Amino acid sequence: MSAPNMLIDAAIITPLLAVAGILVFARMPNIREGVSILAGVALLLINVELYNSFNDGQALTRHWVDIVPGLSLSFKIDALGLLFSLVASLLWPVTILYAIGYMRGHKEDNQTRFYVCFAVAIAAVMAIAYAENLFTLFVFYEVLSLCTYPLVTHAGTEKAKQGGRIYLGILMGTSVAFFLPAIIVTWLVAGTLDFQAGGVFPEQTGIALLSLLLVLYVFGVAKAAVMPFHRWLPAAMVAPTPVSALLHAVAVVKAGVFSLVKILVFIFGLDTLQQIPATDYLLYLAGAGVVLASLVALRQDNLKARLAYSTVSQLGYITVGALLAVESGVVGSAMHIATHAVGKITLFFCAGAILVASHKSNISEMAGLGRRMPITMIAFFIASLSIIGLPPTAGTWSKWWLLTATLETDQLVLMAVLLLSSLLNIAYLLPIPLRAFFPGAAQTNDGAVAIKEAPTASLIALCLTAGACILLFFFPNPLFELVSQIFTEGSQ
């Protein structure tokens, strides 16, 4: 076994080794959190080395165990998986840094359990990213659902438990009802679950069966939050803000849209997708979800609730891009996985910082806040521009490619949908920092209240991610070059 291939094991095992260190130093918070950060940095370095080996043209695979003939737990490095793993491993240590300030500043209980579950979730993400086949992806997709449930219910209140029941009920229910049957039928029809360039289905496979399978997969991968199976995401907002960041940027929703893109491109194949009648119906359903979720976000006064529905809308962009079934659409979707991650995690970091520093969670209470928390609100403004897709921020490029794909496929209605959604993004995001800095008559009388910036660790984290939003605008080539390899022979 070559050293680069062993790095695949290291990528999955490193977060689990962190679990042992976190438990050993459970009563020593500084060392406990230090272990998490060091593990995050080590994981990032491992994934960078895998990226370098992949770019050198090395075929990187790792076989764990055969379950039955033709069905195994195995892993393979490709461009799309590297994108997901690099995003997650880059944001893990930053999120831990943020959590140090938030969890201590908010005096949260059960912090050791939080860091343990977080690390297990990252291990599951690495396995999903590098899964060579649908079976491996499905196993760790379910592990991710289970290990994030204690994070959603972290507060232990009845509201948190109710949110957790909705979270786990929808995710596990759709997996059993839709995702698993689709995998079984795929295996019976295609004789394989391995991801392959151009898809796996034989030419004689019936269009009706392919349409049914496509519907099962799109709704079965509920972590992608395609309506109407999106309610788990707003329900999970009862969790602490670092968990919301994990759900929305680092792990869960990104595992959903990554899995969906992987299935559409490497199980169906773009040529097959173009021939399936259900593709158009699902495409317009996803487009409708983009607008509807934006409209719902516009009505939310609670900041985390508004950001949650914003995430549902933004995930719809990724689903639309993949269902357009052209390379430019997939490139746009893959880039949006990364650009949305840095933008949305910044917004959630800012929401948590505001809560810790000012104890405010409703947007209507935040007028004038920018004068007391200028760094936080400037970061919020930068991240808002990225979600909207305006220069000089990262979201500009992914939305550019998605709009290009709608033109390429003559889907002018969907182009209008994406443009309308961006206008709605402006309407529900930009008034927040604007009212914070220019409150006018709406300014409240809380000037006497000693409000200052959030704890330093949290502030550093949100500055890093806001900086990434700008950095990826001026230096998008490494990201673009990686996602462009999704369709090259070397990435297969």
Coordinates of C-alpha atoms in Angstrom, one line a residue:
M1 CA 0.0 0.0 0.0
S2 CA 1.5 3.4 -1.0
A3 CA 1.9 6.3 1.4
P4 CA -0.6 8.5 -0.5
N5 CA -3.3 5.8 -0.3
M6 CA -2.7 5.5 3.5
L7 CA -3.5 9.2 3.7
I8 CA -7.1 8.4 2.9
D9 CA -7.2 6.3 6.2
A10 CA -5.5 9.2 8.0
A11 CA -8.1 11.7 6.8
I12 CA -11.0 9.6 8.3
I13 CA -9.1 8.5 11.4
T14 CA -7.6 11.8 12.5
P15 CA -10.9 13.3 13.7
L16 CA -11.5 10.0 15.6
L17 CA -8.1 10.3 17.3
A18 CA -9.1 13.8 18.3
V19 CA -12.1 12.2 20.1
A20 CA -9.8 10.2 22.3
G21 CA -7.8 13.3 23.2
I22 CA -10.9 15.3 23.9
L23 CA -12.2 12.7 26.3
V24 CA -8.8 12.3 28.0
F25 CA -8.5 16.0 28.7
A26 CA -12.2 16.6 29.3
R27 CA -11.5 18.3 32.6
M28 CA -8.8 20.5 31.1
P29 CA -10.7 22.8 28.7
N30 CA -7.6 24.6 27.2
I31 CA -5.9 21.3 26.3
R32 CA -9.2 19.8 25.2
E33 CA -9.9 22.6 22.7
G34 CA -6.2 22.6 21.7
V35 CA -6.5 18.9 20.7
S36 CA -9.5 19.8 18.5
I37 CA -7.7 22.7 16.7
L38 CA -4.5 20.6 16.2
A39 CA -6.5 17.8 14.8
G40 CA -8.2 20.2 12.4
V41 CA -4.9 21.6 11.2
A42 CA -3.5 18.1 10.8
L43 CA -6.6 17.1 8.8
L44 CA -6.2 20.1 6.5
L45 CA -2.6 19.2 5.9
I46 CA -3.5 15.6 5.1
N47 CA -6.1 16.8 2.6
V48 CA -3.7 19.3 1.0
E49 CA -1.2 16.4 0.5
L50 CA -4.0 14.3 -1.1
Y51 CA -4.8 17.3 -3.3
N52 CA -1.2 17.5 -4.4
S53 CA -1.0 13.8 -5.1
F54 CA -4.2 14.0 -7.1
N55 CA -2.8 16.8 -9.2
D56 CA 0.3 14.8 -9.8
G57 CA -1.9 12.2 -11.6
Q58 CA -1.8 9.5 -8.9
A59 CA -4.7 7.1 -8.7
L60 CA -5.6 7.2 -5.0
T61 CA -7.9 4.4 -3.7
R62 CA -8.4 2.6 -0.4
H63 CA -10.4 -0.6 0.1
W64 CA -11.6 -1.4 3.6
V65 CA -13.8 -4.5 3.5
D66 CA -16.1 -6.5 1.2
I67 CA -19.6 -6.8 2.7
V68 CA -20.8 -9.2 -0.1
P69 CA -19.3 -9.7 -3.6
G70 CA -19.5 -6.4 -5.4
L71 CA -20.5 -4.4 -2.3
S72 CA -17.7 -2.9 -0.3
L73 CA -16.6 -0.1 2.0
S74 CA -14.0 1.6 -0.2
F75 CA -12.7 5.1 -1.0
K76 CA -11.3 7.0 -4.0
I77 CA -10.0 10.5 -4.4
D78 CA -11.6 12.6 -7.1
A79 CA -12.0 16.3 -7.8
L80 CA -15.5 16.7 -6.3
G81 CA -14.6 14.8 -3.1
L82 CA -11.4 16.9 -2.7
L83 CA -13.4 20.1 -3.0
F84 CA -15.8 18.9 -0.2
S85 CA -13.0 17.6 2.1
L86 CA -10.9 20.7 1.7
V87 CA -13.8 23.0 2.5
A88 CA -14.8 21.0 5.6
S89 CA -11.2 20.5 6.9
L90 CA -10.4 24.2 6.4
L91 CA -13.5 25.3 8.3
W92 CA -13.3 22.8 11.1
P93 CA -10.5 24.4 13.1
V94 CA -11.9 27.8 12.4
T95 CA -15.3 26.7 13.8
I96 CA -13.6 25.2 16.9
L97 CA -11.8 28.5 17.4
Y98 CA -15.1 30.3 17.2
A99 CA -16.8 27.7 19.5
I100 CA -14.2 28.4 22.2
G101 CA -15.3 32.0 22.5
Y102 CA -19.0 31.2 22.0
M103 CA -19.4 28.1 24.3
R104 CA -17.5 29.8 27.1
G105 CA -19.0 33.2 26.6
H106 CA -22.5 31.7 26.6
K107 CA -21.6 29.4 29.5
E108 CA -22.9 26.3 27.6
D109 CA -23.1 22.9 29.4
N110 CA -21.7 19.6 28.1
Q111 CA -18.9 21.2 26.1
T112 CA -16.9 18.0 26.0
R113 CA -19.8 16.2 24.3
F114 CA -20.1 19.0 21.8
Y115 CA -16.4 18.7 20.7
V116 CA -16.6 14.9 20.6
C117 CA -19.7 14.8 18.4
F118 CA -18.3 17.6 16.2
A119 CA -15.1 15.5 15.6
V120 CA -17.1 12.3 14.8
A121 CA -19.2 14.4 12.3
I122 CA -16.0 15.5 10.5
A123 CA -14.8 11.9 10.3
A124 CA -18.1 11.0 8.7
V125 CA -17.8 13.9 6.3
M126 CA -14.3 12.8 5.2
A127 CA -15.7 9.3 4.5
I128 CA -18.6 10.7 2.5
A129 CA -16.3 13.0 0.5
Y130 CA -14.0 10.1 -0.5
A131 CA -16.6 7.3 -0.9
E132 CA -16.0 5.2 -4.0
N133 CA -19.5 3.9 -4.2
L134 CA -23.1 4.6 -3.1
F135 CA -23.0 2.0 -0.4
T136 CA -20.1 3.6 1.4
L137 CA -21.6 7.1 1.0
F138 CA -25.0 5.9 2.4
V139 CA -23.4 4.3 5.5
F140 CA -21.5 7.4 6.5
Y141 CA -24.4 9.7 5.4
E142 CA -26.4 7.9 8.1
V143 CA -23.6 8.1 10.6
L144 CA -23.5 11.9 10.1
S145 CA -27.3 12.1 10.9
L146 CA -26.9 10.1 14.1
C147 CA -23.8 11.9 15.4
T148 CA -25.2 15.4 14.8
Y149 CA -28.5 14.6 16.7
P150 CA -26.9 15.2 20.1
L151 CA -25.6 18.5 18.8
V152 CA -29.0 19.7 17.7
T153 CA -30.5 18.7 21.1
H154 CA -27.5 20.1 23.0
A155 CA -29.5 22.5 25.2
G156 CA -31.6 19.6 26.6
T157 CA -34.8 21.7 26.7
E158 CA -38.1 20.5 25.4
K159 CA -37.8 22.8 22.5
A160 CA -34.4 21.4 21.6
K161 CA -35.7 17.8 21.9
Q162 CA -38.6 18.7 19.6
G163 CA -36.3 20.2 17.1
G164 CA -34.1 17.1 17.3
R165 CA -37.0 14.8 16.7
I166 CA -38.0 16.7 13.5
Y167 CA -34.3 16.8 12.5
L168 CA -33.7 13.0 12.9
G169 CA -37.2 12.0 11.8
I170 CA -37.1 13.7 8.4
L171 CA -33.5 12.8 7.7
M172 CA -33.8 9.1 8.7
G173 CA -37.3 8.8 7.4
T174 CA -36.4 10.0 3.9
S175 CA -33.4 7.7 3.9
V176 CA -35.4 4.6 4.7
A177 CA -38.4 5.5 2.5
F178 CA -36.5 6.9 -0.6
F179 CA -32.7 6.8 -0.5
L180 CA -32.2 3.1 0.5
P181 CA -34.8 1.7 -2.0
A182 CA -33.2 3.8 -4.8
I183 CA -29.8 2.3 -4.0
I184 CA -31.1 -1.3 -3.9
V185 CA -32.9 -0.8 -7.3
T186 CA -29.8 0.8 -8.8
W187 CA -27.7 -2.2 -7.7
L188 CA -30.2 -4.7 -9.2
V189 CA -30.5 -2.8 -12.5
A190 CA -26.9 -1.6 -13.0
G191 CA -25.1 -4.4 -11.2
T192 CA -22.8 -1.9 -9.5
L193 CA -22.9 1.0 -7.1
D194 CA -19.5 2.4 -8.0
F195 CA -19.4 6.0 -9.1
Q196 CA -18.5 6.1 -12.8
A197 CA -18.0 8.8 -15.4
G198 CA -21.1 8.9 -17.6
G199 CA -23.3 7.0 -15.1
V200 CA -23.9 3.3 -14.4
F201 CA -27.3 2.5 -16.0
P202 CA -27.4 0.3 -19.1
E203 CA -28.7 1.9 -22.3
Q204 CA -31.8 -0.3 -22.2
T205 CA -32.9 0.9 -18.8
G206 CA -36.5 2.2 -19.1
I207 CA -37.1 5.9 -18.9
A208 CA -40.0 5.5 -16.4
L209 CA -37.7 3.5 -14.0
L210 CA -35.0 6.2 -14.4
S211 CA -37.5 8.9 -13.6
L212 CA -38.7 7.1 -10.5
L213 CA -35.1 6.6 -9.3
L214 CA -34.3 10.2 -9.9
V215 CA -37.3 11.4 -7.8
L216 CA -36.3 8.9 -5.0
Y217 CA -32.7 10.2 -4.9
V218 CA -33.6 13.9 -5.0
F219 CA -36.1 13.5 -2.1
G220 CA -34.1 10.8 -0.4
V221 CA -31.0 12.9 0.1
A222 CA -33.0 15.2 2.4
K223 CA -29.8 16.9 3.7
A224 CA -30.0 18.8 0.4
A225 CA -33.2 20.4 1.8
V226 CA -35.2 20.2 -1.4
M227 CA -38.8 21.2 -0.6
P228 CA -41.0 19.8 0.9
F229 CA -38.4 17.9 2.9
H230 CA -36.6 21.0 4.2
R231 CA -38.3 21.5 7.6
W232 CA -35.5 19.7 9.5
L233 CA -33.2 22.6 8.8
P234 CA -35.1 25.4 10.4
A235 CA -36.1 23.0 13.2
A236 CA -32.4 22.4 14.0
M237 CA -31.8 26.1 14.7
V238 CA -32.5 25.4 18.4
A239 CA -28.9 24.2 18.5
P240 CA -26.0 26.5 19.6
T241 CA -24.6 28.7 16.9
P242 CA -21.4 26.7 16.3
V243 CA -23.7 23.7 15.6
S244 CA -25.7 25.9 13.2
A245 CA -22.4 26.7 11.5
L246 CA -21.6 23.0 11.3
L247 CA -25.1 22.2 9.9
H248 CA -25.0 25.0 7.3
A249 CA -21.5 25.3 6.2
V250 CA -19.1 22.6 7.3
A251 CA -20.9 19.3 7.3
V252 CA -24.6 18.4 7.1
V253 CA -26.2 20.4 4.3
K254 CA -22.9 20.3 2.3
A255 CA -22.9 16.5 2.6
G256 CA -26.5 16.6 1.2
V257 CA -25.8 18.7 -1.9
F258 CA -22.4 17.0 -2.4
S259 CA -24.1 13.6 -2.4
L260 CA -26.8 14.8 -4.7
V261 CA -24.4 16.2 -7.2
K262 CA -22.3 13.1 -7.0
I263 CA -25.3 10.8 -7.7
L264 CA -26.6 13.0 -10.6
V265 CA -23.2 13.2 -12.3
F266 CA -21.7 9.7 -11.6
I267 CA -24.7 7.4 -11.1
F268 CA -27.1 8.9 -13.8
G269 CA -24.6 10.9 -15.9
L270 CA -25.5 14.2 -17.6
D271 CA -26.5 12.6 -20.9
T272 CA -29.0 10.3 -19.2
L273 CA -30.3 13.2 -17.1
Q274 CA -31.1 15.2 -20.2
Q275 CA -33.3 12.4 -21.5
I276 CA -35.3 11.8 -18.3
P277 CA -38.7 13.8 -18.3
A278 CA -38.6 14.0 -14.5
T279 CA -35.5 16.1 -14.7
D280 CA -37.4 19.1 -15.9
Y281 CA -40.1 18.7 -13.2
L282 CA -37.5 18.5 -10.4
L283 CA -35.6 21.4 -11.9
Y284 CA -38.6 23.7 -11.7
L285 CA -39.5 22.3 -8.2
A286 CA -35.9 23.2 -7.0
G287 CA -36.3 26.7 -8.7
A288 CA -39.6 27.3 -6.9
G289 CA -37.9 26.3 -3.7
V290 CA -35.2 28.9 -4.3
V291 CA -37.8 31.7 -4.5
L292 CA -40.2 30.4 -1.8
A293 CA -37.5 30.0 0.8
S294 CA -36.2 33.5 0.1
L295 CA -39.7 34.9 0.6
V296 CA -40.1 33.0 3.9
A297 CA -36.6 34.3 5.0
L298 CA -37.8 37.8 4.3
R299 CA -40.6 37.4 6.9
Q300 CA -38.4 36.1 9.7
D301 CA -37.4 38.5 12.6
N302 CA -35.2 35.9 14.3
L303 CA -31.8 36.2 12.7
K304 CA -31.0 32.5 12.8
A305 CA -34.4 31.6 11.4
R306 CA -33.8 34.1 8.5
L307 CA -30.4 32.5 7.8
A308 CA -31.8 29.0 8.0
Y309 CA -34.4 29.7 5.2
S310 CA -31.7 31.5 3.3
T311 CA -29.7 28.3 3.4
V312 CA -32.7 26.3 2.0
S313 CA -32.8 28.8 -0.9
Q314 CA -29.0 28.7 -1.5
L315 CA -29.0 24.9 -1.5
G316 CA -31.6 25.1 -4.3
Y317 CA -29.0 26.9 -6.4
I318 CA -26.7 23.9 -6.2
T319 CA -29.5 21.4 -7.0
V320 CA -30.6 23.6 -10.0
G321 CA -27.1 23.7 -11.3
A322 CA -26.7 19.9 -11.2
L323 CA -30.2 19.2 -12.7
L324 CA -29.4 21.5 -15.7
A325 CA -27.3 18.5 -16.8
V326 CA -24.5 20.5 -18.4
E327 CA -20.9 20.9 -17.3
S328 CA -21.1 24.6 -16.6
G329 CA -24.0 23.9 -14.3
V330 CA -22.1 21.3 -12.3
V331 CA -19.1 23.6 -12.2
G332 CA -21.3 26.4 -10.8
S333 CA -22.9 24.0 -8.2
A334 CA -19.5 22.7 -7.1
M335 CA -18.1 26.2 -6.7
H336 CA -21.3 27.3 -4.8
I337 CA -20.6 24.5 -2.3
A338 CA -17.4 26.3 -1.4
T339 CA -18.5 30.0 -1.8
H340 CA -21.7 29.5 0.1
A341 CA -19.8 27.7 2.9
V342 CA -17.5 30.6 3.6
G343 CA -20.3 33.2 3.3
K344 CA -22.9 31.4 5.4
I345 CA -20.6 30.3 8.1
T346 CA -19.6 34.0 8.5
L347 CA -23.2 35.0 8.9
F348 CA -23.8 32.4 11.5
F349 CA -20.6 33.3 13.3
C350 CA -21.9 36.9 13.4
A351 CA -25.3 35.9 14.6
G352 CA -23.7 34.0 17.5
A353 CA -21.3 36.9 18.3
I354 CA -24.3 39.2 18.5
L355 CA -26.1 36.9 20.8
V356 CA -23.2 36.4 23.2
A357 CA -22.2 40.1 23.3
S358 CA -25.7 41.8 23.3
H359 CA -28.1 38.9 24.0
K360 CA -30.1 40.0 21.0
S361 CA -31.5 37.4 18.5
N362 CA -34.2 39.4 16.8
I363 CA -33.3 41.7 13.8
S364 CA -35.8 44.3 15.0
E365 CA -33.6 44.8 18.2
M366 CA -30.3 45.3 16.3
A367 CA -30.6 48.9 15.2
G368 CA -27.5 50.9 16.1
L369 CA -25.6 47.7 17.0
G370 CA -22.9 48.4 14.4
R371 CA -21.5 51.3 16.5
R372 CA -20.8 48.9 19.4
M373 CA -19.8 45.8 17.3
P374 CA -18.3 47.3 14.2
I375 CA -16.0 44.3 13.3
T376 CA -18.9 41.8 13.6
M377 CA -21.3 43.9 11.5
I378 CA -18.7 44.6 8.8
A379 CA -18.0 40.9 8.5
F380 CA -21.8 40.4 8.3
F381 CA -21.9 42.9 5.4
I382 CA -19.1 41.2 3.5
A383 CA -20.7 37.8 3.9
S384 CA -24.1 39.2 2.8
L385 CA -22.5 40.4 -0.4
S386 CA -21.1 37.0 -1.0
I387 CA -24.4 35.3 -0.5
I388 CA -26.1 37.8 -2.8
G389 CA -23.3 37.3 -5.4
L390 CA -21.9 40.8 -5.7
P391 CA -18.2 41.8 -6.2
P392 CA -15.7 41.8 -4.6
T393 CA -16.8 38.5 -2.9
A394 CA -16.6 34.8 -3.6
G395 CA -20.3 34.2 -4.4
T396 CA -19.9 36.3 -7.6
W397 CA -18.2 33.4 -9.4
S398 CA -20.5 30.5 -8.5
K399 CA -23.6 32.5 -9.4
W400 CA -21.9 33.6 -12.7
W401 CA -21.4 29.9 -13.7
L402 CA -25.0 29.0 -12.7
L403 CA -26.4 31.9 -14.7
T404 CA -24.2 30.8 -17.6
A405 CA -25.6 27.3 -17.4
T406 CA -29.2 28.6 -17.6
L407 CA -28.3 30.5 -20.8
E408 CA -26.6 27.5 -22.2
T409 CA -29.7 25.4 -21.7
D410 CA -32.1 28.1 -22.8
Q411 CA -33.7 28.0 -19.3
L412 CA -34.6 31.7 -19.2
V413 CA -37.3 31.1 -16.6
L414 CA -34.7 29.6 -14.2
M415 CA -32.3 32.5 -15.0
A416 CA -35.0 34.9 -14.0
V417 CA -35.6 32.8 -10.8
L418 CA -31.9 33.0 -9.8
L419 CA -31.8 36.8 -10.5
L420 CA -35.1 37.3 -8.5
S421 CA -33.6 35.3 -5.6
S422 CA -30.5 37.5 -5.6
L423 CA -32.8 40.5 -5.3
L424 CA -34.6 38.9 -2.4
N425 CA -31.2 38.1 -0.9
I426 CA -30.5 41.9 -0.9
A427 CA -33.9 42.5 0.7
Y428 CA -33.5 40.1 3.6
L429 CA -29.7 40.5 4.3
L430 CA -28.5 44.0 3.6
P431 CA -31.0 45.9 5.8
I432 CA -29.4 44.1 8.8
P433 CA -26.0 45.7 8.7
L434 CA -27.4 49.0 7.2
R435 CA -29.7 49.4 10.2
A436 CA -26.9 48.4 12.5
F437 CA -24.7 51.3 11.2
F438 CA -27.5 53.8 10.2
P439 CA -30.3 53.2 12.6
G440 CA -32.0 56.6 12.1
A441 CA -35.3 57.0 14.1
A442 CA -35.3 53.3 14.8
Q443 CA -32.3 53.6 17.2
T444 CA -33.1 52.1 20.6
N445 CA -32.3 53.6 23.9
D446 CA -29.8 50.9 25.0
G447 CA -26.8 53.2 24.7
A448 CA -26.2 52.8 28.4
V449 CA -25.9 49.1 28.1
A450 CA -22.3 48.0 28.0
I451 CA -22.2 46.1 24.6
K452 CA -18.9 45.3 23.1
E453 CA -17.5 42.8 20.6
A454 CA -17.7 39.1 21.2
P455 CA -14.9 37.1 22.8
T456 CA -11.6 37.4 20.9
A457 CA -11.5 33.8 19.7
S458 CA -14.9 34.2 18.0
L459 CA -14.0 37.5 16.6
I460 CA -10.8 36.1 15.0
A461 CA -12.8 33.2 13.5
L462 CA -15.4 35.4 11.8
C463 CA -12.7 37.7 10.5
L464 CA -10.9 34.8 8.9
T465 CA -14.0 33.5 7.1
A466 CA -15.1 37.0 6.0
G467 CA -11.5 37.4 4.7
A468 CA -12.0 34.2 2.8
C469 CA -15.1 35.6 1.1
I470 CA -12.9 38.4 -0.4
L471 CA -9.9 36.2 -1.0
L472 CA -11.8 33.8 -3.2
F473 CA -13.0 36.6 -5.4
F474 CA -9.5 37.8 -6.3
F475 CA -8.0 34.3 -6.4
P476 CA -10.7 31.9 -7.6
N477 CA -8.4 30.0 -10.0
P478 CA -7.4 27.2 -7.6
L479 CA -11.0 26.5 -6.9
F480 CA -12.0 26.7 -10.5
E481 CA -9.1 24.5 -11.6
L482 CA -10.2 21.8 -9.1
V483 CA -13.8 21.7 -10.0
S484 CA -13.0 21.8 -13.7
Q485 CA -11.3 18.4 -13.2
I486 CA -14.7 16.8 -12.3
F487 CA -15.1 15.8 -16.0
T488 CA -11.6 15.0 -16.9
E489 CA -10.3 11.5 -17.1
G490 CA -7.9 12.0 -14.2
S491 CA -10.7 12.8 -11.8
Q492 CA -12.5 9.5 -12.4

